[in-house]
PDB file of C-alpha atoms and ligand atoms in Angstrom:
ATOM      1  CA  MET A   1      12.963  21.342 -25.777  1.00 48.00           C
ATOM      2  CA  GLY A   2      12.557  18.104 -23.901  1.00 65.00           C
ATOM      3  CA  ALA A   3      11.723  19.020 -20.481  1.00 90.00           C
ATOM      4  CA  LEU A   4       8.920  16.417 -19.993  1.00 96.00           C
ATOM      5  CA  THR A   5       9.250  12.793 -19.185  1.00 98.00           C
ATOM      6  CA  VAL A   6       6.167  11.195 -19.394  1.00 98.00           C
ATOM      7  CA  GLY A   7       5.137   7.833 -17.039  1.00 98.00           C
ATOM      8  CA  VAL A   8       2.426   5.837 -17.966  1.00 98.00           C
ATOM      9  CA  ASP A   9       0.435   3.007 -16.119  1.00 97.00           C
ATOM     10  CA  LEU A  10      -1.492   0.549 -18.608  1.00 97.00           C
ATOM     11  CA  GLY A  11      -4.106  -0.965 -16.526  1.00 92.00           C
ATOM     12  CA  GLY A  12      -6.766  -3.472 -17.582  1.00 88.00           C
ATOM     13  CA  THR A  13      -9.180  -1.047 -17.310  1.00 88.00           C
ATOM     14  CA  LYS A  14      -7.807   2.281 -17.834  1.00 93.00           C
ATOM     15  CA  ILE A  15      -4.916   4.331 -18.714  1.00 97.00           C
ATOM     16  CA  GLN A  16      -3.319   6.576 -16.200  1.00 98.00           C
ATOM     17  CA  ALA A  17      -0.245   9.045 -17.782  1.00 98.00           C
ATOM     18  CA  ALA A  18       1.597  11.669 -15.809  1.00 98.00           C
ATOM     19  CA  ALA A  19       3.826  14.649 -17.100  1.00 98.00           C
ATOM     20  CA  VAL A  20       7.067  15.168 -14.346  1.00 97.00           C
ATOM     21  CA  ARG A  21       8.738  18.402 -14.583  1.00 96.00           C
ATOM     22  CA  SER A  22      12.620  18.172 -12.584  1.00 95.00           C
ATOM     23  CA  ARG A  23      11.398  15.234 -10.450  1.00 94.00           C
ATOM     24  CA  LYS A  24       8.217  16.533  -9.903  1.00 95.00           C
ATOM     25  CA  ILE A  25       4.683  15.321 -11.027  1.00 96.00           C
ATOM     26  CA  ALA A  26       3.690  18.459 -13.525  1.00 97.00           C
ATOM     27  CA  GLY A  27      -0.204  17.188 -14.761  1.00 97.00           C
ATOM     28  CA  THR A  28      -1.894  14.238 -14.965  1.00 98.00           C
ATOM     29  CA  PHE A  29      -4.597  12.680 -17.051  1.00 98.00           C
ATOM     30  CA  ARG A  30      -6.384   9.384 -17.274  1.00 97.00           C
ATOM     31  CA  VAL A  31      -8.490   7.756 -19.939  1.00 97.00           C
ATOM     32  CA  PRO A  32     -10.414   4.154 -19.799  1.00 95.00           C
ATOM     33  CA  THR A  33      -8.300   1.135 -21.719  1.00 95.00           C
ATOM     34  CA  PRO A  34     -10.039   0.649 -25.090  1.00 96.00           C
ATOM     35  CA  GLN A  35     -11.431  -3.109 -25.232  1.00 94.00           C
ATOM     36  CA  THR A  36     -10.957  -2.912 -28.990  1.00 95.00           C
ATOM     37  CA  GLY A  37      -6.988  -4.007 -29.915  1.00 95.00           C
ATOM     38  CA  ALA A  38      -3.555  -2.944 -29.436  1.00 96.00           C
ATOM     39  CA  ALA A  39      -4.160  -0.329 -32.657  1.00 96.00           C
ATOM     40  CA  ASP A  40      -6.849   1.431 -30.136  1.00 97.00           C
ATOM     41  CA  VAL A  41      -4.946   1.154 -26.728  1.00 97.00           C
ATOM     42  CA  ALA A  42      -1.635   2.418 -28.245  1.00 98.00           C
ATOM     43  CA  ALA A  43      -3.440   5.560 -29.448  1.00 98.00           C
ATOM     44  CA  ALA A  44      -5.026   5.867 -25.641  1.00 98.00           C
ATOM     45  CA  ILE A  45      -1.856   6.114 -23.777  1.00 98.00           C
ATOM     46  CA  VAL A  46      -0.882   8.741 -27.133  1.00 98.00           C
ATOM     47  CA  GLU A  47      -4.116  10.601 -26.058  1.00 98.00           C
ATOM     48  CA  ALA A  48      -3.526  10.251 -22.132  1.00 98.00           C
ATOM     49  CA  ALA A  49       0.535  11.149 -22.533  1.00 98.00           C
ATOM     50  CA  THR A  50      -0.739  14.296 -24.853  1.00 97.00           C
ATOM     51  CA  ARG A  51      -3.283  15.596 -22.080  1.00 98.00           C
ATOM     52  CA  ALA A  52      -0.876  15.186 -19.362  1.00 98.00           C
ATOM     53  CA  VAL A  53       1.629  17.317 -20.867  1.00 97.00           C
ATOM     54  CA  ALA A  54      -0.728  20.001 -22.032  1.00 97.00           C
ATOM     55  CA  ALA A  55      -1.848  19.493 -17.816  1.00 97.00           C
ATOM     56  CA  ALA A  56       1.695  20.374 -17.418  1.00 97.00           C
ATOM     57  CA  GLY A  57       2.115  23.519 -19.940  1.00 96.00           C
ATOM     58  CA  GLY A  58       3.682  21.736 -22.441  1.00 95.00           C
ATOM     59  CA  SER A  59       3.299  20.567 -25.690  1.00 93.00           C
ATOM     60  CA  SER A  60       4.737  17.512 -27.766  1.00 89.00           C
ATOM     61  CA  ALA A  61       7.795  18.669 -28.490  1.00 92.00           C
ATOM     62  CA  ASP A  62       8.440  18.858 -24.923  1.00 94.00           C
ATOM     63  CA  VAL A  63       8.305  15.318 -24.768  1.00 96.00           C
ATOM     64  CA  LYS A  64      11.993  13.673 -23.999  1.00 96.00           C
ATOM     65  CA  ALA A  65      10.549  10.402 -23.171  1.00 97.00           C
ATOM     66  CA  VAL A  66       8.355   7.592 -22.316  1.00 98.00           C
ATOM     67  CA  GLY A  67       8.298   5.063 -19.837  1.00 98.00           C
ATOM     68  CA  ILE A  68       5.628   2.893 -19.816  1.00 98.00           C
ATOM     69  CA  GLY A  69       4.229  -0.047 -17.018  1.00 97.00           C
ATOM     70  CA  SER A  70       2.050  -2.992 -18.704  1.00 96.00           C
ATOM     71  CA  PRO A  71       1.254  -6.220 -17.521  1.00 93.00           C
ATOM     72  CA  GLY A  72       2.028  -9.322 -19.177  1.00 90.00           C
ATOM     73  CA  THR A  73       5.314 -10.513 -21.103  1.00 90.00           C
ATOM     74  CA  ILE A  74       7.298  -7.373 -21.910  1.00 93.00           C
ATOM     75  CA  ASP A  75      10.281  -7.551 -23.353  1.00 93.00           C
ATOM     76  CA  THR A  76      12.153  -5.113 -22.505  1.00 92.00           C
ATOM     77  CA  ALA A  77      15.114  -4.791 -25.304  1.00 93.00           C
ATOM     78  CA  ASN A  78      12.538  -4.404 -28.278  1.00 95.00           C
ATOM     79  CA  GLY A  79       9.982  -2.771 -26.714  1.00 96.00           C
ATOM     80  CA  THR A  80       6.816  -5.677 -27.133  1.00 96.00           C
ATOM     81  CA  VAL A  81       4.013  -7.232 -25.021  1.00 95.00           C
ATOM     82  CA  SER A  82       2.559 -10.509 -24.924  1.00 92.00           C
ATOM     83  CA  SER A  83       0.763 -12.771 -22.940  1.00 91.00           C
ATOM     84  CA  SER A  84      -1.591 -10.172 -21.188  1.00 90.00           C
ATOM     85  CA  PRO A  85      -5.107 -11.879 -20.609  1.00 85.00           C
ATOM     86  CA  ASN A  86      -6.690  -8.494 -18.911  1.00 82.00           C
ATOM     87  CA  LEU A  87      -5.549  -6.566 -22.617  1.00 89.00           C
ATOM     88  CA  PRO A  88      -7.732  -6.847 -25.606  1.00 88.00           C
ATOM     89  CA  GLY A  89      -5.613  -6.978 -28.307  1.00 92.00           C
ATOM     90  CA  PHE A  90      -2.430  -8.377 -25.816  1.00 94.00           C
ATOM     91  CA  GLU A  91      -3.383 -11.411 -24.901  1.00 91.00           C
ATOM     92  CA  GLY A  92      -2.131 -14.319 -27.346  1.00 91.00           C
ATOM     93  CA  THR A  93       1.556 -15.024 -27.274  1.00 90.00           C
ATOM     94  CA  GLU A  94       2.645 -12.718 -30.191  1.00 93.00           C
ATOM     95  CA  ASP A  95       4.824  -9.381 -29.645  1.00 95.00           C
ATOM     96  CA  VAL A  96       3.217  -6.667 -29.891  1.00 96.00           C
ATOM     97  CA  PRO A  97       5.418  -3.907 -30.147  1.00 97.00           C
ATOM     98  CA  LEU A  98       3.700  -1.061 -28.489  1.00 97.00           C
ATOM     99  CA  GLY A  99       6.859   0.999 -27.536  1.00 98.00           C
ATOM    100  CA  ALA A 100       7.049   1.955 -31.720  1.00 98.00           C
ATOM    101  CA  MET A 101       3.698   2.138 -31.478  1.00 98.00           C
ATOM    102  CA  VAL A 102       3.256   5.176 -28.704  1.00 98.00           C
ATOM    103  CA  SER A 103       6.684   6.382 -30.322  1.00 97.00           C
ATOM    104  CA  GLU A 104       5.486   7.004 -33.239  1.00 97.00           C
ATOM    105  CA  GLY A 105       1.724   8.901 -31.874  1.00 96.00           C
ATOM    106  CA  LEU A 106       4.542  11.233 -30.058  1.00 95.00           C
ATOM    107  CA  ARG A 107       7.141  12.438 -32.565  1.00 94.00           C
ATOM    108  CA  GLY A 108       9.865  10.083 -32.121  1.00 96.00           C
ATOM    109  CA  ALA A 109       9.832  10.322 -28.263  1.00 96.00           C
ATOM    110  CA  PRO A 110      12.144   7.560 -27.561  1.00 97.00           C
ATOM    111  CA  VAL A 111       9.482   4.751 -25.190  1.00 98.00           C
ATOM    112  CA  ARG A 112      10.875   2.205 -22.428  1.00 97.00           C
ATOM    113  CA  LEU A 113       8.192  -0.272 -21.376  1.00 97.00           C
ATOM    114  CA  ASP A 114       8.510  -2.776 -18.403  1.00 95.00           C
ATOM    115  CA  ASN A 115       6.665  -4.685 -16.246  1.00 93.00           C
ATOM    116  CA  ASP A 116       3.553  -3.203 -14.447  1.00 94.00           C
ATOM    117  CA  VAL A 117       3.990  -4.131 -10.773  1.00 94.00           C
ATOM    118  CA  ARG A 118       8.186  -3.341 -11.241  1.00 94.00           C
ATOM    119  CA  VAL A 119       7.480  -0.172 -12.761  1.00 96.00           C
ATOM    120  CA  ALA A 120       5.314   0.960  -9.708  1.00 97.00           C
ATOM    121  CA  ILE A 121       7.739  -0.167  -7.057  1.00 97.00           C
ATOM    122  CA  LEU A 122      10.372   1.891  -9.047  1.00 96.00           C
ATOM    123  CA  GLY A 123       8.417   4.749  -8.251  1.00 97.00           C
ATOM    124  CA  GLU A 124       7.785   4.297  -4.635  1.00 98.00           C
ATOM    125  CA  TRP A 125      11.526   3.462  -4.305  1.00 98.00           C
ATOM    126  CA  LYS A 126      12.602   5.902  -6.092  1.00 97.00           C
ATOM    127  CA  ARG A 127      10.544   8.945  -5.630  1.00 96.00           C
ATOM    128  CA  GLY A 128       7.722   8.026  -2.873  1.00 97.00           C
ATOM    129  CA  ALA A 129       7.632   6.346   0.209  1.00 98.00           C
ATOM    130  CA  GLY A 130      10.959   3.415  -0.979  1.00 98.00           C
ATOM    131  CA  ARG A 131      12.988   6.715  -0.877  1.00 97.00           C
ATOM    132  CA  GLY A 132      16.694   6.572   0.413  1.00 96.00           C
ATOM    133  CA  TYR A 133      16.615   2.334   1.290  1.00 98.00           C
ATOM    134  CA  ARG A 134      18.666   0.053  -0.557  1.00 98.00           C
ATOM    135  CA  ASN A 135      17.171  -3.466   0.462  1.00 98.00           C
ATOM    136  CA  LEU A 136      13.393  -3.341   0.140  1.00 98.00           C
ATOM    137  CA  LEU A 137      10.555  -5.364  -1.122  1.00 98.00           C
ATOM    138  CA  GLY A 138       7.430  -3.828  -2.857  1.00 98.00           C
ATOM    139  CA  VAL A 139       4.108  -5.995  -2.357  1.00 98.00           C
ATOM    140  CA  TRP A 140       1.326  -5.114  -4.621  1.00 97.00           C
ATOM    141  CA  VAL A 141      -2.511  -6.467  -3.946  1.00 97.00           C
ATOM    142  CA  GLY A 142      -4.622  -6.649  -6.535  1.00 94.00           C
ATOM    143  CA  THR A 143      -6.413  -8.959  -8.574  1.00 91.00           C
ATOM    144  CA  GLY A 144      -3.002 -11.083  -8.209  1.00 93.00           C
ATOM    145  CA  VAL A 145      -0.331 -10.417  -5.741  1.00 96.00           C
ATOM    146  CA  GLY A 146       3.142  -9.140  -7.577  1.00 95.00           C
ATOM    147  CA  GLY A 147       6.278  -7.967  -6.103  1.00 96.00           C
ATOM    148  CA  GLY A 148       9.763  -6.131  -6.539  1.00 95.00           C
ATOM    149  CA  LEU A 149      12.944  -6.874  -5.122  1.00 96.00           C
ATOM    150  CA  ILE A 150      15.853  -3.867  -4.490  1.00 97.00           C
ATOM    151  CA  LEU A 151      18.209  -5.587  -3.381  1.00 98.00           C
ATOM    152  CA  GLY A 152      22.352  -3.757  -2.269  1.00 97.00           C
ATOM    153  CA  GLY A 153      20.131  -0.339  -4.283  1.00 97.00           C
ATOM    154  CA  LYS A 154      19.329  -2.312  -7.120  1.00 95.00           C
ATOM    155  CA  LEU A 155      16.547  -4.441  -8.794  1.00 92.00           C
ATOM    156  CA  PHE A 156      17.053  -7.716  -8.146  1.00 93.00           C
ATOM    157  CA  GLU A 157      15.565 -10.288 -11.187  1.00 89.00           C
ATOM    158  CA  GLY A 158      17.551 -13.594 -10.490  1.00 91.00           C
ATOM    159  CA  GLN A 159      16.855 -15.293 -13.611  1.00 90.00           C
ATOM    160  CA  GLY A 160      13.960 -12.667 -14.359  1.00 84.00           C
ATOM    161  CA  ALA A 161      11.319 -13.449 -12.262  1.00 86.00           C
ATOM    162  CA  ALA A 162      12.808 -12.180  -8.833  1.00 92.00           C
ATOM    163  CA  GLY A 163      10.246 -10.603  -6.681  1.00 94.00           C
ATOM    164  CA  GLU A 164       7.120 -12.626  -7.138  1.00 94.00           C
ATOM    165  CA  ILE A 165       6.122 -13.159  -3.493  1.00 97.00           C
ATOM    166  CA  GLY A 166       2.607 -14.114  -4.436  1.00 97.00           C
ATOM    167  CA  HIS A 167       4.021 -17.174  -5.401  1.00 96.00           C
ATOM    168  CA  THR A 168       6.068 -18.061  -2.686  1.00 98.00           C
ATOM    169  CA  ILE A 169       4.195 -21.040  -0.210  1.00 98.00           C
ATOM    170  CA  VAL A 170       2.281 -20.158   2.709  1.00 98.00           C
ATOM    171  CA  HIS A 171      -0.006 -23.291   3.204  1.00 98.00           C
ATOM    172  CA  PRO A 172       1.372 -26.755   1.800  1.00 98.00           C
ATOM    173  CA  GLY A 173      -1.840 -27.922  -0.565  1.00 98.00           C
ATOM    174  CA  GLY A 174      -3.853 -25.057   0.516  1.00 97.00           C
ATOM    175  CA  ARG A 175      -6.204 -23.032  -1.797  1.00 97.00           C
ATOM    176  CA  VAL A 176      -5.857 -23.283  -5.503  1.00 96.00           C
ATOM    177  CA  CYS A 177      -3.746 -20.544  -6.860  1.00 95.00           C
ATOM    178  CA  SER A 178      -4.259 -18.098 -10.293  1.00 92.00           C
ATOM    179  CA  ASP A 179      -1.721 -20.488 -11.604  1.00 92.00           C
ATOM    180  CA  GLY A 180      -3.576 -23.634 -10.623  1.00 95.00           C
ATOM    181  CA  ARG A 181      -0.711 -24.533  -8.219  1.00 97.00           C
ATOM    182  CA  LEU A 182      -1.594 -25.239  -4.076  1.00 98.00           C
ATOM    183  CA  GLY A 183      -1.124 -22.893  -1.388  1.00 98.00           C
ATOM    184  CA  HIS A 184       0.208 -19.709  -3.058  1.00 98.00           C
ATOM    185  CA  LEU A 185      -0.123 -16.431  -0.931  1.00 98.00           C
ATOM    186  CA  GLU A 186      -2.246 -14.868  -3.975  1.00 97.00           C
ATOM    187  CA  ALA A 187      -4.755 -17.958  -3.113  1.00 98.00           C
ATOM    188  CA  TYR A 188      -5.562 -16.164  -0.028  1.00 98.00           C
ATOM    189  CA  ALA A 189      -4.276 -12.302  -0.842  1.00 98.00           C
ATOM    190  CA  GLY A 190      -5.071 -11.504  -4.492  1.00 97.00           C
ATOM    191  CA  ARG A 191      -8.827 -10.650  -5.008  1.00 96.00           C
ATOM    192  CA  GLY A 192      -9.240 -12.975  -7.650  1.00 95.00           C
ATOM    193  CA  GLN A 193      -8.706 -15.916  -5.375  1.00 97.00           C
ATOM    194  CA  MET A 194     -10.860 -14.103  -2.637  1.00 98.00           C
ATOM    195  CA  GLU A 195     -13.676 -13.813  -5.227  1.00 97.00           C
ATOM    196  CA  VAL A 196     -13.404 -17.048  -5.656  1.00 97.00           C
ATOM    197  CA  GLU A 197     -13.374 -18.282  -2.211  1.00 98.00           C
ATOM    198  CA  ALA A 198     -16.357 -15.909  -1.427  1.00 98.00           C
ATOM    199  CA  ARG A 199     -18.422 -17.264  -3.914  1.00 98.00           C
ATOM    200  CA  ARG A 200     -17.744 -21.080  -2.738  1.00 97.00           C
ATOM    201  CA  LEU A 201     -18.850 -20.201   0.039  1.00 98.00           C
ATOM    202  CA  VAL A 202     -21.716 -18.577  -0.660  1.00 98.00           C
ATOM    203  CA  ASN A 203     -22.702 -21.443  -2.734  1.00 98.00           C
ATOM    204  CA  LYS A 204     -22.369 -23.775   0.335  1.00 98.00           C
ATOM    205  CA  GLY A 205     -25.374 -21.341   1.752  1.00 98.00           C
ATOM    206  CA  ARG A 206     -23.203 -19.007   3.526  1.00 97.00           C
ATOM    207  CA  LYS A 207     -24.605 -15.601   4.123  1.00 97.00           C
ATOM    208  CA  THR A 208     -22.850 -11.785   2.140  1.00 98.00           C
ATOM    209  CA  SER A 209     -23.130  -8.559   1.567  1.00 98.00           C
ATOM    210  CA  LEU A 210     -20.550  -8.011  -0.707  1.00 98.00           C
ATOM    211  CA  PHE A 211     -21.891  -9.778  -3.984  1.00 98.00           C
ATOM    212  CA  LYS A 212     -25.100  -7.237  -3.237  1.00 98.00           C
ATOM    213  CA  ILE A 213     -22.704  -3.987  -2.816  1.00 98.00           C
ATOM    214  CA  MET A 214     -21.333  -5.265  -6.066  1.00 97.00           C
ATOM    215  CA  GLU A 215     -24.409  -5.461  -8.097  1.00 98.00           C
ATOM    216  CA  ARG A 216     -25.429  -2.208  -6.787  1.00 97.00           C
ATOM    217  CA  LYS A 217     -21.971  -0.898  -7.410  1.00 96.00           C
ATOM    218  CA  GLY A 218     -22.584  -1.761 -11.028  1.00 95.00           C
ATOM    219  CA  ARG A 219     -19.680  -4.004 -11.426  1.00 93.00           C
ATOM    220  CA  THR A 220     -19.287  -7.942 -12.438  1.00 93.00           C
ATOM    221  CA  ARG A 221     -16.106  -8.378 -10.191  1.00 93.00           C
ATOM    222  CA  LEU A 222     -15.164  -7.773  -6.144  1.00 96.00           C
ATOM    223  CA  SER A 223     -13.513  -4.372  -6.928  1.00 94.00           C
ATOM    224  CA  SER A 224     -11.297  -3.152  -4.228  1.00 95.00           C
ATOM    225  CA  GLY A 225     -14.532  -0.404  -3.196  1.00 95.00           C
ATOM    226  CA  VAL A 226     -16.574  -3.438  -2.342  1.00 97.00           C
ATOM    227  CA  TRP A 227     -14.196  -4.936   0.083  1.00 97.00           C
ATOM    228  CA  ALA A 228     -13.864  -1.586   1.286  1.00 97.00           C
ATOM    229  CA  GLU A 229     -17.374  -0.808   1.533  1.00 97.00           C
ATOM    230  CA  ALA A 230     -18.465  -4.872   2.717  1.00 98.00           C
ATOM    231  CA  LEU A 231     -15.719  -3.835   5.685  1.00 97.00           C
ATOM    232  CA  GLU A 232     -17.337  -1.545   6.940  1.00 96.00           C
ATOM    233  CA  SER A 233     -20.532  -2.330   7.280  1.00 96.00           C
ATOM    234  CA  ASN A 234     -18.810  -5.563   9.166  1.00 97.00           C
ATOM    235  CA  ASP A 235     -19.930  -8.170   6.934  1.00 98.00           C
ATOM    236  CA  LYS A 236     -18.486 -11.598   8.450  1.00 98.00           C
ATOM    237  CA  MET A 237     -17.276 -13.154   5.101  1.00 98.00           C
ATOM    238  CA  ALA A 238     -15.777  -9.976   4.167  1.00 98.00           C
ATOM    239  CA  ARG A 239     -13.338  -9.214   7.466  1.00 98.00           C
ATOM    240  CA  ARG A 240     -13.104 -13.463   7.423  1.00 98.00           C
ATOM    241  CA  LEU A 241     -11.467 -12.837   4.097  1.00 98.00           C
ATOM    242  CA  ILE A 242      -9.356  -9.712   4.710  1.00 98.00           C
ATOM    243  CA  ASP A 243      -8.003 -11.510   8.079  1.00 97.00           C
ATOM    244  CA  ASP A 244      -7.038 -14.544   5.987  1.00 98.00           C
ATOM    245  CA  ALA A 245      -5.383 -12.163   3.536  1.00 98.00           C
ATOM    246  CA  ALA A 246      -3.534 -10.148   6.551  1.00 98.00           C
ATOM    247  CA  TRP A 247      -2.282 -13.406   7.592  1.00 98.00           C
ATOM    248  CA  ALA A 248      -1.099 -14.725   4.230  1.00 98.00           C
ATOM    249  CA  LEU A 249       0.711 -11.672   3.492  1.00 98.00           C
ATOM    250  CA  ALA A 250       2.632 -11.424   7.365  1.00 98.00           C
ATOM    251  CA  VAL A 251       3.394 -15.349   7.417  1.00 98.00           C
ATOM    252  CA  ALA A 252       5.238 -14.429   3.356  1.00 98.00           C
ATOM    253  CA  ILE A 253       6.708 -11.225   4.011  1.00 98.00           C
ATOM    254  CA  ALA A 254       8.051 -12.883   7.437  1.00 98.00           C
ATOM    255  CA  SER A 255       9.261 -15.306   5.729  1.00 98.00           C
ATOM    256  CA  VAL A 256      11.628 -13.038   3.310  1.00 98.00           C
ATOM    257  CA  GLN A 257      12.459 -10.916   6.005  1.00 98.00           C
ATOM    258  CA  ASN A 258      13.879 -13.899   7.965  1.00 98.00           C
ATOM    259  CA  LEU A 259      15.741 -14.398   4.482  1.00 98.00           C
ATOM    260  CA  LEU A 260      16.702 -11.305   3.592  1.00 98.00           C
ATOM    261  CA  SER A 261      16.662  -8.971   6.369  1.00 98.00           C
ATOM    262  CA  LEU A 262      14.822  -5.971   4.398  1.00 98.00           C
ATOM    263  CA  GLU A 263      14.690  -1.924   5.711  1.00 98.00           C
ATOM    264  CA  ALA A 264      11.279  -1.631   4.386  1.00 98.00           C
ATOM    265  CA  ILE A 265       8.471  -3.572   2.935  1.00 98.00           C
ATOM    266  CA  ILE A 266       5.824  -1.434   0.659  1.00 98.00           C
ATOM    267  CA  VAL A 267       2.417  -2.523   0.479  1.00 98.00           C
ATOM    268  CA  GLY A 268       0.472  -1.352  -2.552  1.00 97.00           C
ATOM    269  CA  GLY A 269      -1.682  -2.460  -5.259  1.00 96.00           C
ATOM    270  CA  GLY A 270      -5.750  -1.461  -5.461  1.00 94.00           C
ATOM    271  CA  LEU A 271      -6.640  -3.273  -2.417  1.00 96.00           C
ATOM    272  CA  GLY A 272      -3.365  -2.685  -0.838  1.00 97.00           C
ATOM    273  CA  ASP A 273      -4.009   1.434  -1.171  1.00 97.00           C
ATOM    274  CA  ARG A 274      -7.798   1.029  -0.863  1.00 97.00           C
ATOM    275  CA  LEU A 275      -7.615  -0.679   2.818  1.00 97.00           C
ATOM    276  CA  GLY A 276      -4.448   1.473   3.353  1.00 97.00           C
ATOM    277  CA  ALA A 277      -2.684   2.101   6.696  1.00 97.00           C
ATOM    278  CA  PRO A 278      -5.197  -0.024   8.589  1.00 97.00           C
ATOM    279  CA  PHE A 279      -4.122  -3.335   6.793  1.00 98.00           C
ATOM    280  CA  VAL A 280      -0.594  -2.786   6.489  1.00 98.00           C
ATOM    281  CA  ARG A 281      -0.654  -2.199  10.450  1.00 98.00           C
ATOM    282  CA  ARG A 282      -2.656  -5.414  10.851  1.00 97.00           C
ATOM    283  CA  ILE A 283       0.106  -6.971   8.446  1.00 98.00           C
ATOM    284  CA  GLU A 284       2.613  -5.652  10.741  1.00 98.00           C
ATOM    285  CA  GLU A 285       1.344  -6.922  14.066  1.00 97.00           C
ATOM    286  CA  GLN A 286       1.320 -10.640  12.441  1.00 98.00           C
ATOM    287  CA  ILE A 287       4.571 -10.204  11.328  1.00 98.00           C
ATOM    288  CA  HIS A 288       6.588  -9.476  14.981  1.00 97.00           C
ATOM    289  CA  PRO A 289       5.798 -13.035  15.951  1.00 97.00           C
ATOM    290  CA  LEU A 290       7.013 -14.739  12.764  1.00 98.00           C
ATOM    291  CA  LEU A 291      10.392 -12.620  13.109  1.00 98.00           C
ATOM    292  CA  PHE A 292      13.918 -14.514  13.841  1.00 98.00           C
ATOM    293  CA  VAL A 293      15.266 -10.922  14.647  1.00 97.00           C
ATOM    294  CA  PRO A 294      11.981  -9.261  16.148  1.00 96.00           C
ATOM    295  CA  ASP A 295      14.373  -6.430  17.082  1.00 96.00           C
ATOM    296  CA  GLN A 296      14.855  -5.632  13.740  1.00 95.00           C
ATOM    297  CA  PRO A 297      11.593  -5.678  12.145  1.00 97.00           C
ATOM    298  CA  PRO A 298      11.308  -4.129   8.718  1.00 98.00           C
ATOM    299  CA  LYS A 299       9.599  -0.479   8.104  1.00 98.00           C
ATOM    300  CA  MET A 300       5.668  -1.335   7.115  1.00 98.00           C
ATOM    301  CA  LEU A 301       4.698   1.132   4.217  1.00 98.00           C
ATOM    302  CA  THR A 302       1.650   2.243   2.340  1.00 98.00           C
ATOM    303  CA  THR A 303       2.717   3.897  -0.986  1.00 98.00           C
ATOM    304  CA  GLU A 304       3.248   7.776  -1.200  1.00 98.00           C
ATOM    305  CA  HIS A 305       1.592   7.925  -4.853  1.00 97.00           C
ATOM    306  CA  GLY A 306      -0.710   5.227  -4.444  1.00 96.00           C
ATOM    307  CA  ASP A 307      -3.032   5.121  -7.786  1.00 93.00           C
ATOM    308  CA  LEU A 308      -0.136   7.528  -9.287  1.00 97.00           C
ATOM    309  CA  SER A 309       2.347   5.240  -7.932  1.00 98.00           C
ATOM    310  CA  GLY A 310       2.920   3.169 -11.854  1.00 98.00           C
ATOM    311  CA  ALA A 311       3.074   6.258 -13.787  1.00 98.00           C
ATOM    312  CA  VAL A 312       5.483   7.708 -11.785  1.00 98.00           C
ATOM    313  CA  GLY A 313       7.329   4.990 -12.281  1.00 98.00           C
ATOM    314  CA  GLY A 314       7.129   5.000 -15.950  1.00 98.00           C
ATOM    315  CA  ALA A 315       8.719   8.128 -15.907  1.00 98.00           C
ATOM    316  CA  VAL A 316      11.534   6.780 -13.757  1.00 97.00           C
ATOM    317  CA  LEU A 317      11.645   4.480 -16.397  1.00 96.00           C
ATOM    318  CA  ALA A 318      12.123   6.792 -18.748  1.00 96.00           C
ATOM    319  CA  GLY A 319      15.414   8.658 -17.281  1.00 94.00           C
ATOM    320  CA  GLY A 320      12.579  11.771 -15.837  1.00 86.00           C
TER     321      GLY A 320
HETATM  322 ZN1  LIG B 401       0.564 -19.009  -7.460  1.00 84.40          ZN
END
């Protein structure tokens, strides 16, 4: 009994669970995220966890602990989530006791919760691309740009919000960020703000295949897959906006590097994983001329676990 630890990555569209035994992924399962409220989300997490455990050849009696990475404001001590705009049932400022709800569905197994990006970076640091490094930065490029900073072998939290590289300034007075401030990295490299810019250019009469690809794929937003396909078909606007994103990431990462002299940078997240090594190489080429100590560049890494990084991190968070 108690041989499995379960990690869960709770996203706005999907819930990914992984059952881990002896530090290795033994089973995984994914379900769509219910758009019908917190109770249904908790039930879906329990289902994904139970199916991942079954895929690992276990039963719920084998679950030692569960770790969940969730978007929004997390109270790690109480296992609650609030203010998560993309999760129906969690958007308000009222705390949802997600940890307790999931624990109840899994025979009282202890449940730990933390911020989704930090949990994914924890997974890559302890069990993935970042193994063995003591000083590193994870940059998660998705709808927004999240980050997590490991310093001296510990997650550095500052007053609580350290590592938010997405809101460092790459162009004072520049594009509007999702938080309304000007010139932040996320305004150039977050998928949400890249889409805002693409729509603005289309309204000015510029041509692109981005929105045609989006419609053909049955999407309502420019997903990572849409961007990747537009790049493959040499769409000029997509190329320019992705180049802007790579440039902005290079500026922000070079500034962090000049301040902290890190060993490695991991680039992950939905868009980061989808564009992969060529995108990371492009960022890397543009970082080098900006480095104060060019002969000590950070190792630029892609993730090892891809979209399982968050679930692996959840298992690490739970002690597995
Ligand atoms: Zn911002």
